[in-house]
Structures are given as structure tokens and as C-alpha cells.
Short mmCIF file of C-alpha atoms and ligand atoms in Angstrom, two decimals:
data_model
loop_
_atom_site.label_atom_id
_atom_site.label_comp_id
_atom_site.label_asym_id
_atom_site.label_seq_id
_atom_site.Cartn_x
_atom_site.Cartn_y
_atom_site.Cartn_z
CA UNK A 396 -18.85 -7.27 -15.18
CA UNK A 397 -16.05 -8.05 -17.77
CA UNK A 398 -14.07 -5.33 -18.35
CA UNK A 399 -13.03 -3.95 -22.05
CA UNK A 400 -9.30 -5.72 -22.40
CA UNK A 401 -7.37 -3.50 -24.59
CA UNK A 402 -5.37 -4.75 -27.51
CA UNK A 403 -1.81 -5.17 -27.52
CA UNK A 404 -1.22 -2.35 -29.48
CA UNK A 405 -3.58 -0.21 -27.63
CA UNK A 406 -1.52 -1.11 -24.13
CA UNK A 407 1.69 0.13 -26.74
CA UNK A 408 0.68 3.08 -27.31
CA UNK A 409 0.00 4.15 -24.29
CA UNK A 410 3.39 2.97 -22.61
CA UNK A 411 4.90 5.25 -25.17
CA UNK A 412 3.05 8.03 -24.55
CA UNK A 413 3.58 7.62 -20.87
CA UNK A 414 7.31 7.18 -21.40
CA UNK A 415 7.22 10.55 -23.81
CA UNK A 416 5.41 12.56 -20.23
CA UNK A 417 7.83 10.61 -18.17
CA UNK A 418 10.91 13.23 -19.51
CA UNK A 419 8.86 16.14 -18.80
CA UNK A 420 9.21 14.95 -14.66
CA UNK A 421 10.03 17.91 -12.94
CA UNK A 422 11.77 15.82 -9.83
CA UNK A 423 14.72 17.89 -8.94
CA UNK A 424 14.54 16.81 -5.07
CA UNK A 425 13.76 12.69 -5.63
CA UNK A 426 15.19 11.87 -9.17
CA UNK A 427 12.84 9.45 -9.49
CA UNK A 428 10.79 10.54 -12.68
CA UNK A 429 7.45 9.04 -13.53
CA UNK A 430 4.83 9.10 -16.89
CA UNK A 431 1.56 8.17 -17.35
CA UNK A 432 -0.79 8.04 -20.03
CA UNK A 433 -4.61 8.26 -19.46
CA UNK A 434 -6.88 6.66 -21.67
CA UNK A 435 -10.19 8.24 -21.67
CA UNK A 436 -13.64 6.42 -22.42
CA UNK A 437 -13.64 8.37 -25.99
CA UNK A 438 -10.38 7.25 -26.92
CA UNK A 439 -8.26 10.32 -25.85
CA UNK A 440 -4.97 9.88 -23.98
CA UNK A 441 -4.16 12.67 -21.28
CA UNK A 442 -0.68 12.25 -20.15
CA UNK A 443 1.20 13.91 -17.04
CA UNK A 444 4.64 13.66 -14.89
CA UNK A 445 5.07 14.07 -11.40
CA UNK A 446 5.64 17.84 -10.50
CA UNK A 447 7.93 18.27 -7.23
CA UNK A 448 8.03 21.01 -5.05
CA UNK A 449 10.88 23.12 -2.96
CA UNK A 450 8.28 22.72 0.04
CA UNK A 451 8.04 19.03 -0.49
CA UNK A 452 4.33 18.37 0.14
CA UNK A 453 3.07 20.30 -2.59
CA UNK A 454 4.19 17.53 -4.92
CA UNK A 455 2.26 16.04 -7.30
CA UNK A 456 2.37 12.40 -8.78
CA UNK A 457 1.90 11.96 -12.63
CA UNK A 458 -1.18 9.84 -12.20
CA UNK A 459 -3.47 12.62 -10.37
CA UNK A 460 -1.22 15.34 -12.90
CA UNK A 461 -3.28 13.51 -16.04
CA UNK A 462 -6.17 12.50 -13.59
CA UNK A 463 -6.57 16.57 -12.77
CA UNK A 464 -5.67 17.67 -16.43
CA UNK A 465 -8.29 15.48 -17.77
CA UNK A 466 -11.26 16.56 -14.79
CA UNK A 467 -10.08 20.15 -15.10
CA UNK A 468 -11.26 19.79 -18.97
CA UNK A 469 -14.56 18.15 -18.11
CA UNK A 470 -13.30 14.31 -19.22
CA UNK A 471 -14.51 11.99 -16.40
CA UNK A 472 -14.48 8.50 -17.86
CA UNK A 473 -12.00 6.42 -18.22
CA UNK A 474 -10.49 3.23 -19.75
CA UNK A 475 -7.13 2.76 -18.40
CA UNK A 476 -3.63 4.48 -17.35
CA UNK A 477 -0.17 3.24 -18.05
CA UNK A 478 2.33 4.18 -15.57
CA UNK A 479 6.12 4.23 -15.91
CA UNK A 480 8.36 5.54 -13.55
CA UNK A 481 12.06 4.65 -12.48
CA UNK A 482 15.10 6.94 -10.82
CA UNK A 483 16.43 9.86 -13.41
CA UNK A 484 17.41 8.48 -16.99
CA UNK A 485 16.08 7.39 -19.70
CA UNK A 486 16.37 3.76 -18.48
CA UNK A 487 13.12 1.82 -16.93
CA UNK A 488 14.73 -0.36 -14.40
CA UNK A 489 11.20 -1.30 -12.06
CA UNK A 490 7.35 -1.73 -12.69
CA UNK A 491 6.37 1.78 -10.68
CA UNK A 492 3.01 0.55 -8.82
CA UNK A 493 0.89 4.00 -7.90
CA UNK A 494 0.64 5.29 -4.98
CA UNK A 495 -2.24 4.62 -2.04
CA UNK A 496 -3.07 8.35 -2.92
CA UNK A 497 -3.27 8.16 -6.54
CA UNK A 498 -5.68 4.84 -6.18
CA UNK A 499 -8.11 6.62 -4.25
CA UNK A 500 -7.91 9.43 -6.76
CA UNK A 501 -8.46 6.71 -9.35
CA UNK A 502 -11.41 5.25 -7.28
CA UNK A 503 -13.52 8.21 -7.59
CA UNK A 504 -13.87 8.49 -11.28
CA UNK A 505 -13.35 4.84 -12.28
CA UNK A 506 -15.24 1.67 -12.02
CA UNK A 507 -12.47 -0.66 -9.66
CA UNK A 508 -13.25 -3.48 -11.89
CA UNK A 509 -12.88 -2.22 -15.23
CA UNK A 510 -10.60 0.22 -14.93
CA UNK A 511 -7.11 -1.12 -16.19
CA UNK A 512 -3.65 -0.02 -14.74
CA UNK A 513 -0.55 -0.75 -16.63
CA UNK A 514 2.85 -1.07 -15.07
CA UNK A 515 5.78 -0.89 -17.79
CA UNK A 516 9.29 -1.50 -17.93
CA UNK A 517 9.26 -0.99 -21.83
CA UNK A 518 6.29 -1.12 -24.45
CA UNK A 519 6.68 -5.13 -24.37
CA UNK A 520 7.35 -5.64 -20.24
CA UNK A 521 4.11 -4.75 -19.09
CA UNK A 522 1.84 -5.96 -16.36
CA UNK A 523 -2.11 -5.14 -16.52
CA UNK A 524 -3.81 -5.04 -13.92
CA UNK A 525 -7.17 -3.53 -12.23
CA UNK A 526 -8.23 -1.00 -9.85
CA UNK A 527 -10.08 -3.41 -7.86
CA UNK A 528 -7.23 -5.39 -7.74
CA UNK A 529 -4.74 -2.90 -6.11
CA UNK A 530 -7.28 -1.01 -4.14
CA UNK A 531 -9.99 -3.78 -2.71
CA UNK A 532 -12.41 -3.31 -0.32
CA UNK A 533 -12.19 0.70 -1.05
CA UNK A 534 -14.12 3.81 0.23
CA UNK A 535 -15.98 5.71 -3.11
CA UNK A 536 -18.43 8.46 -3.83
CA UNK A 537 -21.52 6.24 -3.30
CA UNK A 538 -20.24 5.35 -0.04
CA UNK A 539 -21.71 9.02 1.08
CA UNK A 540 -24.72 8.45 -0.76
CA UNK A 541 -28.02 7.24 0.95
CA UNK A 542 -29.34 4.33 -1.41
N1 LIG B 1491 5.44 9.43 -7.74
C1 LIG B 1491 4.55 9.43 -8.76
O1 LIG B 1491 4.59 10.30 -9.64
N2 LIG B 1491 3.62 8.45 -8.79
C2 LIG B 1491 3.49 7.47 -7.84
O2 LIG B 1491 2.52 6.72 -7.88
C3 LIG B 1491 4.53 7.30 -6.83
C4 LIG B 1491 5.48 8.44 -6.67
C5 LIG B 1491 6.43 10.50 -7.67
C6 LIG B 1491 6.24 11.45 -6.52
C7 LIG B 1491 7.63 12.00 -6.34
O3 LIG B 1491 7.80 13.08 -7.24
C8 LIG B 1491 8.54 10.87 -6.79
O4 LIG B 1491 7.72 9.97 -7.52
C9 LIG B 1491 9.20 10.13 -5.63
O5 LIG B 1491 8.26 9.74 -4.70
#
């Protein structure tokens, strides 16, 4: 199946919105502060920032921050995510990729090849990109089902 390519300006507006999350990054032990911007299937954008913790391992990435906002509201489809993340300033020096952990977080609410992942450096440096692409041959909810 093809999946829904968004429009420029769609792809925009999310990178800005994921840049906006990315300065509420609560990453006083890293310094490495990270956005992203959900797109749901209705057209809503959830955003979140990576939440760090004294403890360490009670950190959270910003991807599973919107991905648990969004579930914890009942909003289980989705379109897309844009992801920006770079050490502490206001500067986007690197395309931040997400995590192994945050993929398989993606994989159980998304279709791998529709749902699109965008990698910014600014709302016109962008690469697009999808699930299925970053996490292939993957393990998913109807794995465990008998069919
Ligand atoms: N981080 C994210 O928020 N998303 C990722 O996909 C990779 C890493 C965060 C976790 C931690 O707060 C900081 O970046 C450094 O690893």
C-alpha cells in the first residue's frame, strides 16, 4: 500500500511544532534536548520532549512522551511524527534518528509502511522517511495473535 505523502507545508508545520516541544526538554543530566510533533489520523498534532530523570532510567524520550500523551487520551492512529533533537541550544546541528525503543513503541500503533518519520535540521532540511524503513523485519501486536 501507498502511503498518504504529506505536503510540504504539512511536513512544516510539524517541524515547527516539534522544534516549539523541543525547548520544553527537561535534560538536565544529557543536554541533548529533543521535540517531536505527532500527527494524528484526524489531523491533530500531539507534541512532547524528552523528560530525564535523577535515577537515569526513568527517562523518557519525546517520541513515546507524545506517543503516551496521545494513547493516554484515547488517539491511536496516526499519520506521521517529526523529530528534532540536537545537544542544548536553540541550534539544530544533526538529523536525531529515534531510538530502537521508540520504533517499537511506534510499531504497535502504526502501520510500518505508512507511517512517516521526519528527521529535521530546520523546517526546510528534512528527511522523510518510514517506519518500515527504520524498523524492518519487526515484532507487532499480530505477531501474538493466532490467525
Ligand atoms: N532521546 C529522545 O528523546 N529520543 C530519541 O529517540 C533518542 C534519545 C533523549 C533521551 C535522553 O533524554 C537524551 O535524548 C539523550 O539520550
Amino acid at each position: 500500500m501507498e502511503s498518504d505523502r504529506l505536503s510540504q507545508e504539512e511536513i512544516k508545520g510539524l517541524i515547527k511544532k516539534a522544534i516549539e516541544a523541543r525547548r520544553k526538554s527537561y535534560s538536565p543530566y544529557s543536554h541533548y534536548q529533543v521535540g517531536a510533533a505527532l500527527l494524528t489520523a484526524d489531523g491533530q498534532i500531539i507534541t512532547g520532549c524528552n523528560i530525564e530523570n535523577a535515577a537515569y532510567g526513568p527517562s523518557n524520550c519525546a517520541e513515546r512522551t507524545a506517543f503516551f500523551k496521545a494513547v493516554s487520551e484515547g488517539i491511536c492512529d496516526f499519520s506521521a511524527i517529526a523529530i528534532v533533537g540536537s545537544p542544548e541550544g536553540e541550534e539544530l546541528t544533526q538529523y536525531a534518528y529515534p531510538c530502537g525503543v521508540c520504533r517499537q513503541v511506534m510499531r504497535e500503533f502504526c502501520e510500518p509502511s505508512q507511517f512517516q518519520i521526519i528527521v529535521a535540521k530546520a523546517e526546510d532540511d528534512y528527511r522523510v522517511m518510514t517506519l518500515a524503513e527504520l524498523l524492518p523485519e519487526s515484532f507487532g501486536p499480530e505477531n501474538l495473535r493466532e490467525e
